[in-house]
Amino acid sequence: MFNLANEAHFTLDLPGLEHDFRVLSFRAIEGGRFTMGDFGAVGDDGIWRPFFPPTLELNQPHEVTLSSYSLSRHKTTWEDFDTYLLANNLDVIERVFEEKRRRIPFNDDESSRFYLKKPAEVTWREAEEYCRWLGLRTGLPLALPTSAQWEFAARNRGSTEWVFSTHDGKPLHFHRDLYEQVGEGAERVPVGSRLPPNPLGVYDMADNGMEWVSDWYSDTWYRNNQNMTNPTGPVDGTEKTLRNLDFSFSRIGMPETVPTLHSADRLHIGEFTFRCALQRPTPLNTTGGKHAD
């Protein structure tokens, strides 16, 4: 089941514009039990050691059980996000520190940060509202993935062979051609165009920008919650969790507004990529119509 592609697409009729909104392309992921966090490995001497000792307290391994769910194959693109903005009569903007500037939607300049096929970089609130709106439009329970769901998918269903969230679980420098592509620049590229998908058919889990998930961030959550089923993280906090870092288990917290070194009076708004998850155990099973189900 977990390797089954389930696709759907629908068209939104916008004022003066009919735009093909092909975003519902999910991979069904069969649930299971896995060790979340720095799961480490036993060496030749028979001793278990973490992969990255400096963050062991933060990323303490703990057992998690997940129900089945589906995850978007790709990060949400600017094309998708601009469709959402126009459908809701929201301003199409870019941010420069705390300032907002108008921009043109559906940018077809491949060199632009806002090229329609590149991943949208937005605040956590905007990402959460996008997935919720898309769920209302399709009648599907869509939301940001939980941190556990993201890690389970990034590690090929929680495999202990997946130390990195790449297509094969190995660091990119094992693949010189891919390493050089990513190493030439951290700029965003069209979704799914730089690295191969992982065995679940999900793209860009190790590339193309850090990703928002639904959880509040906590330094102590892992070690205080050792055995969980479908965890959603702390009930509150001051920062949201970001995934897609060096290790498949790495995470950081980030508020929407962060201080900068440029000026004490000007604040940078935290904007990162995201994808939505279908929060139910049964997958989409057909294609077409308002939604496929």
mmCIF file of C-alpha atoms in Angstrom:
data_model
loop_
_atom_site.group_PDB
_atom_site.id
_atom_site.type_symbol
_atom_site.label_atom_id
_atom_site.label_comp_id
_atom_site.label_asym_id
_atom_site.label_seq_id
_atom_site.Cartn_x
_atom_site.Cartn_y
_atom_site.Cartn_z
ATOM 1 C CA MET A 1 0.000 0.000 0.000
ATOM 2 C CA PHE A 2 2.698 2.456 0.982
ATOM 3 C CA ASN A 3 4.199 2.523 -2.501
ATOM 4 C CA LEU A 4 0.895 3.242 -4.238
ATOM 5 C CA ALA A 5 0.479 6.519 -6.143
ATOM 6 C CA ASN A 6 -2.870 8.223 -5.636
ATOM 7 C CA GLU A 7 -3.445 11.286 -7.760
ATOM 8 C CA ALA A 8 -6.183 13.832 -8.140
ATOM 9 C CA HIS A 9 -6.552 17.239 -9.693
ATOM 10 C CA PHE A 10 -9.254 19.841 -10.072
ATOM 11 C CA THR A 11 -9.748 23.245 -11.684
ATOM 12 C CA LEU A 12 -10.539 26.427 -9.802
ATOM 13 C CA ASP A 13 -12.528 29.106 -11.617
ATOM 14 C CA LEU A 14 -11.071 32.453 -10.603
ATOM 15 C CA PRO A 15 -12.401 35.881 -11.598
ATOM 16 C CA GLY A 16 -11.137 36.427 -15.129
ATOM 17 C CA LEU A 17 -8.838 33.424 -14.913
ATOM 18 C CA GLU A 18 -9.265 29.689 -15.149
ATOM 19 C CA HIS A 19 -6.218 28.058 -13.620
ATOM 20 C CA ASP A 20 -5.451 24.348 -13.606
ATOM 21 C CA PHE A 21 -4.715 23.635 -9.968
ATOM 22 C CA ARG A 22 -2.903 20.305 -9.997
ATOM 23 C CA VAL A 23 -1.829 20.003 -6.391
ATOM 24 C CA LEU A 24 -3.539 16.887 -5.111
ATOM 25 C CA SER A 25 -0.846 14.388 -5.946
ATOM 26 C CA PHE A 26 -0.245 12.235 -2.903
ATOM 27 C CA ARG A 27 1.585 9.102 -1.910
ATOM 28 C CA ALA A 28 -0.212 6.774 0.468
ATOM 29 C CA ILE A 29 2.033 5.850 3.376
ATOM 30 C CA GLU A 30 1.189 2.766 5.392
ATOM 31 C CA GLY A 31 1.516 3.478 9.082
ATOM 32 C CA GLY A 32 3.697 1.597 11.512
ATOM 33 C CA ARG A 33 5.970 1.793 14.533
ATOM 34 C CA PHE A 34 9.410 3.383 14.387
ATOM 35 C CA THR A 35 12.111 4.964 16.523
ATOM 36 C CA MET A 36 11.850 8.719 16.043
ATOM 37 C CA GLY A 37 14.797 10.991 16.759
ATOM 38 C CA ASP A 38 18.487 10.073 16.736
ATOM 39 C CA PHE A 39 17.987 6.308 16.473
ATOM 40 C CA GLY A 40 21.764 5.715 16.297
ATOM 41 C CA ALA A 41 23.439 2.377 15.607
ATOM 42 C CA VAL A 42 25.343 -0.393 17.340
ATOM 43 C CA GLY A 43 29.039 -0.406 16.381
ATOM 44 C CA ASP A 44 31.362 -3.326 15.824
ATOM 45 C CA ASP A 45 32.142 -3.210 19.541
ATOM 46 C CA GLY A 46 28.500 -3.912 20.387
ATOM 47 C CA ILE A 47 27.924 -0.457 21.879
ATOM 48 C CA TRP A 48 25.015 1.743 20.761
ATOM 49 C CA ARG A 49 25.939 5.310 19.887
ATOM 50 C CA PRO A 50 23.914 8.239 18.499
ATOM 51 C CA PHE A 51 24.735 9.556 15.050
ATOM 52 C CA PHE A 52 25.156 13.109 16.354
ATOM 53 C CA PRO A 53 25.973 13.201 20.086
ATOM 54 C CA PRO A 54 25.806 17.024 20.505
ATOM 55 C CA THR A 55 22.030 17.004 19.956
ATOM 56 C CA LEU A 56 21.145 13.707 21.648
ATOM 57 C CA GLU A 57 19.251 15.426 24.476
ATOM 58 C CA LEU A 58 17.225 17.366 21.930
ATOM 59 C CA ASN A 59 16.669 14.467 19.494
ATOM 60 C CA GLN A 60 16.429 11.675 22.049
ATOM 61 C CA PRO A 61 15.133 8.468 20.409
ATOM 62 C CA HIS A 62 11.617 7.424 21.363
ATOM 63 C CA GLU A 63 9.043 4.992 20.027
ATOM 64 C CA VAL A 64 6.205 6.311 17.877
ATOM 65 C CA THR A 65 3.266 4.524 16.262
ATOM 66 C CA LEU A 66 1.581 6.180 13.280
ATOM 67 C CA SER A 67 -1.691 5.474 11.525
ATOM 68 C CA SER A 68 -1.641 5.397 7.730
ATOM 69 C CA TYR A 69 -1.812 8.761 5.968
ATOM 70 C CA SER A 70 -0.901 10.325 2.610
ATOM 71 C CA LEU A 71 1.705 12.974 1.892
ATOM 72 C CA SER A 72 2.010 15.359 -1.029
ATOM 73 C CA ARG A 73 4.654 14.167 -3.477
ATOM 74 C CA HIS A 74 5.931 17.717 -3.903
ATOM 75 C CA LYS A 75 6.338 20.865 -1.911
ATOM 76 C CA THR A 76 3.622 23.451 -2.543
ATOM 77 C CA THR A 77 4.643 25.661 -5.485
ATOM 78 C CA TRP A 78 4.223 29.376 -6.039
ATOM 79 C CA GLU A 79 1.699 28.448 -8.724
ATOM 80 C CA ASP A 80 -0.373 26.627 -6.117
ATOM 81 C CA PHE A 81 0.012 29.339 -3.497
ATOM 82 C CA ASP A 82 -0.768 32.191 -5.885
ATOM 83 C CA THR A 83 -3.944 30.378 -6.885
ATOM 84 C CA TYR A 84 -4.947 30.265 -3.225
ATOM 85 C CA LEU A 85 -4.195 33.987 -2.787
ATOM 86 C CA LEU A 86 -6.257 35.033 -5.798
ATOM 87 C CA ALA A 87 -9.122 32.691 -4.934
ATOM 88 C CA ASN A 88 -9.375 34.404 -1.550
ATOM 89 C CA ASN A 89 -8.774 37.978 -2.764
ATOM 90 C CA LEU A 90 -5.545 38.150 -0.786
ATOM 91 C CA ASP A 91 -2.638 40.376 -1.723
ATOM 92 C CA VAL A 92 0.124 38.807 -3.807
ATOM 93 C CA ILE A 93 3.220 40.128 -2.076
ATOM 94 C CA GLU A 94 6.872 39.636 -1.320
ATOM 95 C CA ARG A 95 8.463 40.600 1.976
ATOM 96 C CA VAL A 96 11.626 42.582 2.532
ATOM 97 C CA PHE A 97 12.188 42.456 6.272
ATOM 98 C CA GLU A 98 8.847 43.608 7.704
ATOM 99 C CA GLU A 99 7.902 45.507 4.542
ATOM 100 C CA LYS A 100 5.470 44.149 1.944
ATOM 101 C CA ARG A 101 5.728 44.737 -1.794
ATOM 102 C CA ARG A 102 3.319 43.719 -4.495
ATOM 103 C CA ARG A 103 4.453 41.111 -6.995
ATOM 104 C CA ILE A 104 2.972 39.551 -10.132
ATOM 105 C CA PRO A 105 1.345 36.121 -9.625
ATOM 106 C CA PHE A 106 2.228 33.059 -11.744
ATOM 107 C CA ASN A 107 5.697 34.362 -12.528
ATOM 108 C CA ASP A 108 7.091 32.485 -15.555
ATOM 109 C CA ASP A 109 10.652 33.835 -15.258
ATOM 110 C CA GLU A 110 12.722 30.757 -14.394
ATOM 111 C CA SER A 111 15.434 32.903 -12.785
ATOM 112 C CA SER A 112 13.008 34.495 -10.317
ATOM 113 C CA ARG A 113 12.621 33.371 -6.722
ATOM 114 C CA PHE A 114 8.884 33.426 -7.422
ATOM 115 C CA TYR A 115 8.983 31.244 -10.547
ATOM 116 C CA LEU A 116 5.681 29.396 -10.517
ATOM 117 C CA LYS A 117 7.244 25.908 -10.416
ATOM 118 C CA LYS A 118 9.569 26.660 -7.484
ATOM 119 C CA PRO A 119 8.476 25.911 -3.916
ATOM 120 C CA ALA A 120 6.542 28.667 -2.189
ATOM 121 C CA GLU A 121 8.313 30.161 0.838
ATOM 122 C CA VAL A 122 5.775 31.431 3.344
ATOM 123 C CA THR A 123 5.187 31.825 7.077
ATOM 124 C CA TRP A 124 3.913 28.915 9.171
ATOM 125 C CA ARG A 125 0.528 30.583 9.494
ATOM 126 C CA GLU A 126 0.213 31.002 5.730
ATOM 127 C CA ALA A 127 1.183 27.364 5.169
ATOM 128 C CA GLU A 128 -1.346 26.178 7.755
ATOM 129 C CA GLU A 129 -4.106 28.346 6.295
ATOM 130 C CA TYR A 130 -3.343 27.143 2.757
ATOM 131 C CA CYS A 131 -3.691 23.454 3.693
ATOM 132 C CA ARG A 132 -6.865 24.158 5.675
ATOM 133 C CA TRP A 133 -8.381 26.110 2.764
ATOM 134 C CA LEU A 134 -7.466 23.367 0.313
ATOM 135 C CA GLY A 135 -9.151 20.864 2.583
ATOM 136 C CA LEU A 136 -12.336 22.934 2.636
ATOM 137 C CA ARG A 137 -12.314 23.275 -1.162
ATOM 138 C CA THR A 138 -11.864 19.547 -1.712
ATOM 139 C CA GLY A 139 -13.810 18.159 1.217
ATOM 140 C CA LEU A 140 -10.694 16.306 2.368
ATOM 141 C CA PRO A 141 -8.976 16.378 5.789
ATOM 142 C CA LEU A 142 -5.836 18.204 4.655
ATOM 143 C CA ALA A 143 -3.347 19.828 7.019
ATOM 144 C CA LEU A 144 0.364 20.272 7.492
ATOM 145 C CA PRO A 145 2.016 16.941 8.322
ATOM 146 C CA THR A 146 3.026 16.347 11.903
ATOM 147 C CA SER A 147 6.745 16.210 12.606
ATOM 148 C CA ALA A 148 6.434 12.444 13.126
ATOM 149 C CA GLN A 149 4.675 11.995 9.773
ATOM 150 C CA TRP A 150 7.341 14.046 8.018
ATOM 151 C CA GLU A 151 10.193 12.029 9.556
ATOM 152 C CA PHE A 152 8.491 8.684 8.920
ATOM 153 C CA ALA A 153 8.179 9.525 5.215
ATOM 154 C CA ALA A 154 11.661 11.077 4.965
ATOM 155 C CA ARG A 155 13.107 7.858 6.408
ATOM 156 C CA ASN A 156 11.234 5.509 4.063
ATOM 157 C CA ARG A 157 8.686 4.500 6.707
ATOM 158 C CA GLY A 158 11.060 5.010 9.586
ATOM 159 C CA SER A 159 13.816 2.752 8.276
ATOM 160 C CA THR A 160 17.003 2.709 10.345
ATOM 161 C CA GLU A 161 18.891 2.630 7.041
ATOM 162 C CA TRP A 162 17.763 6.209 6.331
ATOM 163 C CA VAL A 163 20.224 8.348 8.276
ATOM 164 C CA PHE A 164 19.722 11.180 5.774
ATOM 165 C CA SER A 165 16.423 12.217 4.169
ATOM 166 C CA THR A 166 17.773 11.604 0.643
ATOM 167 C CA HIS A 167 16.470 9.188 -1.984
ATOM 168 C CA ASP A 168 18.605 6.354 -0.553
ATOM 169 C CA GLY A 169 19.258 7.423 3.030
ATOM 170 C CA LYS A 170 22.921 8.155 2.366
ATOM 171 C CA PRO A 171 24.644 11.564 2.381
ATOM 172 C CA LEU A 172 24.729 13.356 -0.949
ATOM 173 C CA HIS A 173 28.521 13.268 -1.156
ATOM 174 C CA PHE A 174 28.123 9.530 -1.880
ATOM 175 C CA HIS A 175 26.711 10.692 -5.230
ATOM 176 C CA ARG A 176 29.154 13.214 -6.670
ATOM 177 C CA ASP A 177 26.881 14.354 -9.499
ATOM 178 C CA LEU A 178 23.957 15.064 -7.167
ATOM 179 C CA TYR A 179 26.203 16.624 -4.533
ATOM 180 C CA GLU A 180 27.620 19.027 -7.090
ATOM 181 C CA GLN A 181 24.150 20.029 -8.267
ATOM 182 C CA VAL A 182 23.012 20.920 -4.767
ATOM 183 C CA GLY A 183 26.374 22.321 -3.724
ATOM 184 C CA GLU A 184 26.492 24.793 -6.585
ATOM 185 C CA GLY A 185 23.915 26.926 -4.869
ATOM 186 C CA ALA A 186 21.227 26.847 -2.230
ATOM 187 C CA GLU A 187 18.760 28.583 -4.537
ATOM 188 C CA ARG A 188 15.385 26.976 -5.058
ATOM 189 C CA VAL A 189 14.683 24.991 -8.204
ATOM 190 C CA PRO A 190 11.411 23.696 -9.682
ATOM 191 C CA VAL A 191 9.980 21.057 -7.367
ATOM 192 C CA GLY A 192 11.163 17.532 -8.037
ATOM 193 C CA SER A 193 13.809 18.615 -10.550
ATOM 194 C CA ARG A 194 17.113 18.243 -8.694
ATOM 195 C CA LEU A 195 17.144 15.017 -6.669
ATOM 196 C CA PRO A 196 15.404 11.662 -7.249
ATOM 197 C CA PRO A 197 12.355 10.777 -5.122
ATOM 198 C CA ASN A 198 12.680 8.421 -2.184
ATOM 199 C CA PRO A 199 11.184 4.907 -2.458
ATOM 200 C CA LEU A 200 7.808 6.248 -1.370
ATOM 201 C CA GLY A 201 7.760 8.549 -4.403
ATOM 202 C CA VAL A 202 8.137 11.738 -2.347
ATOM 203 C CA TYR A 203 10.437 14.477 -3.675
ATOM 204 C CA ASP A 204 12.681 17.100 -2.069
ATOM 205 C CA MET A 205 12.736 15.702 1.450
ATOM 206 C CA ALA A 206 16.463 16.548 1.650
ATOM 207 C CA ASP A 207 16.607 19.565 -0.643
ATOM 208 C CA ASN A 208 14.949 22.733 -1.892
ATOM 209 C CA GLY A 209 14.304 24.397 1.460
ATOM 210 C CA MET A 210 13.382 23.552 5.037
ATOM 211 C CA GLU A 211 9.745 22.587 5.602
ATOM 212 C CA TRP A 212 7.156 23.673 8.127
ATOM 213 C CA VAL A 213 5.286 20.947 10.017
ATOM 214 C CA SER A 214 2.322 21.363 12.334
ATOM 215 C CA ASP A 215 4.080 20.823 15.696
ATOM 216 C CA TRP A 216 5.114 23.426 18.196
ATOM 217 C CA TYR A 217 8.825 23.130 18.927
ATOM 218 C CA SER A 218 10.158 21.952 22.282
ATOM 219 C CA ASP A 219 13.632 21.024 23.515
ATOM 220 C CA THR A 220 12.206 18.569 26.031
ATOM 221 C CA TRP A 221 9.266 16.977 24.200
ATOM 222 C CA TYR A 222 11.121 13.864 23.023
ATOM 223 C CA ARG A 223 12.593 12.889 26.369
ATOM 224 C CA ASN A 224 9.342 13.549 28.240
ATOM 225 C CA ASN A 225 7.169 11.584 25.812
ATOM 226 C CA GLN A 226 8.840 8.258 25.179
ATOM 227 C CA ASN A 227 6.036 6.122 23.747
ATOM 228 C CA MET A 228 3.439 7.868 21.618
ATOM 229 C CA THR A 229 0.723 7.134 19.067
ATOM 230 C CA ASN A 230 0.101 9.751 16.362
ATOM 231 C CA PRO A 231 1.904 12.502 18.294
ATOM 232 C CA THR A 232 1.143 16.108 17.455
ATOM 233 C CA GLY A 233 3.764 17.744 19.668
ATOM 234 C CA PRO A 234 3.309 20.196 22.559
ATOM 235 C CA VAL A 235 -0.025 21.932 23.023
ATOM 236 C CA ASP A 236 1.584 25.363 22.738
ATOM 237 C CA GLY A 237 4.890 27.153 22.369
ATOM 238 C CA THR A 238 6.635 30.160 20.856
ATOM 239 C CA GLU A 239 8.187 28.504 17.781
ATOM 240 C CA LYS A 240 7.041 26.056 15.122
ATOM 241 C CA THR A 241 9.095 23.079 13.991
ATOM 242 C CA LEU A 242 11.115 23.003 10.781
ATOM 243 C CA ARG A 243 12.360 19.823 9.109
ATOM 244 C CA ASN A 244 14.664 19.000 6.144
ATOM 245 C CA LEU A 245 18.115 19.429 7.644
ATOM 246 C CA ASP A 246 21.362 17.425 7.603
ATOM 247 C CA PHE A 247 20.085 14.281 9.320
ATOM 248 C CA SER A 248 16.701 12.670 8.724
ATOM 249 C CA PHE A 249 15.872 13.200 12.415
ATOM 250 C CA SER A 250 17.111 16.816 12.735
ATOM 251 C CA ARG A 251 14.731 19.653 13.594
ATOM 252 C CA ILE A 252 14.804 23.257 14.719
ATOM 253 C CA GLY A 253 12.250 25.763 15.954
ATOM 254 C CA MET A 254 11.532 29.074 14.265
ATOM 255 C CA PRO A 255 9.093 31.930 14.959
ATOM 256 C CA GLU A 256 7.521 33.847 12.106
ATOM 257 C CA THR A 257 9.455 36.970 13.009
ATOM 258 C CA VAL A 258 13.157 36.671 13.795
ATOM 259 C CA PRO A 259 15.770 39.323 14.625
ATOM 260 C CA THR A 260 18.427 40.198 12.075
ATOM 261 C CA LEU A 261 21.926 41.647 12.259
ATOM 262 C CA HIS A 262 21.054 44.411 9.811
ATOM 263 C CA SER A 263 19.094 46.624 12.132
ATOM 264 C CA ALA A 264 17.463 46.431 15.535
ATOM 265 C CA ASP A 265 14.471 48.222 14.076
ATOM 266 C CA ARG A 266 13.876 45.881 11.140
ATOM 267 C CA LEU A 267 12.728 42.312 11.539
ATOM 268 C CA HIS A 268 12.943 39.409 9.136
ATOM 269 C CA ILE A 269 9.812 37.325 8.632
ATOM 270 C CA GLY A 270 10.520 33.575 8.728
ATOM 271 C CA GLU A 271 9.456 32.060 5.396
ATOM 272 C CA PHE A 272 10.021 28.417 4.474
ATOM 273 C CA THR A 273 8.612 25.713 2.211
ATOM 274 C CA PHE A 274 5.833 23.244 3.036
ATOM 275 C CA ARG A 275 3.613 20.439 1.789
ATOM 276 C CA CYS A 276 0.200 19.186 2.900
ATOM 277 C CA ALA A 277 -0.826 15.777 4.240
ATOM 278 C CA LEU A 278 -4.082 13.861 3.905
ATOM 279 C CA GLN A 279 -4.959 13.160 7.522
ATOM 280 C CA ARG A 280 -6.885 9.929 7.208
ATOM 281 C CA PRO A 281 -5.875 6.259 6.835
ATOM 282 C CA THR A 282 -7.624 5.657 3.509
ATOM 283 C CA PRO A 283 -5.849 7.038 0.422
ATOM 284 C CA LEU A 284 -7.201 8.832 -2.594
ATOM 285 C CA ASN A 285 -7.947 6.207 -5.204
ATOM 286 C CA THR A 286 -9.058 7.817 -8.463
ATOM 287 C CA THR A 287 -8.331 10.916 -10.528
ATOM 288 C CA GLY A 288 -10.549 13.762 -11.622
ATOM 289 C CA GLY A 289 -13.426 15.990 -10.552
ATOM 290 C CA LYS A 290 -13.482 18.430 -7.674
ATOM 291 C CA HIS A 291 -11.540 15.834 -5.729
ATOM 292 C CA ALA A 292 -10.704 12.224 -6.333
ATOM 293 C CA ASP A 293 -12.141 9.833 -3.817
#
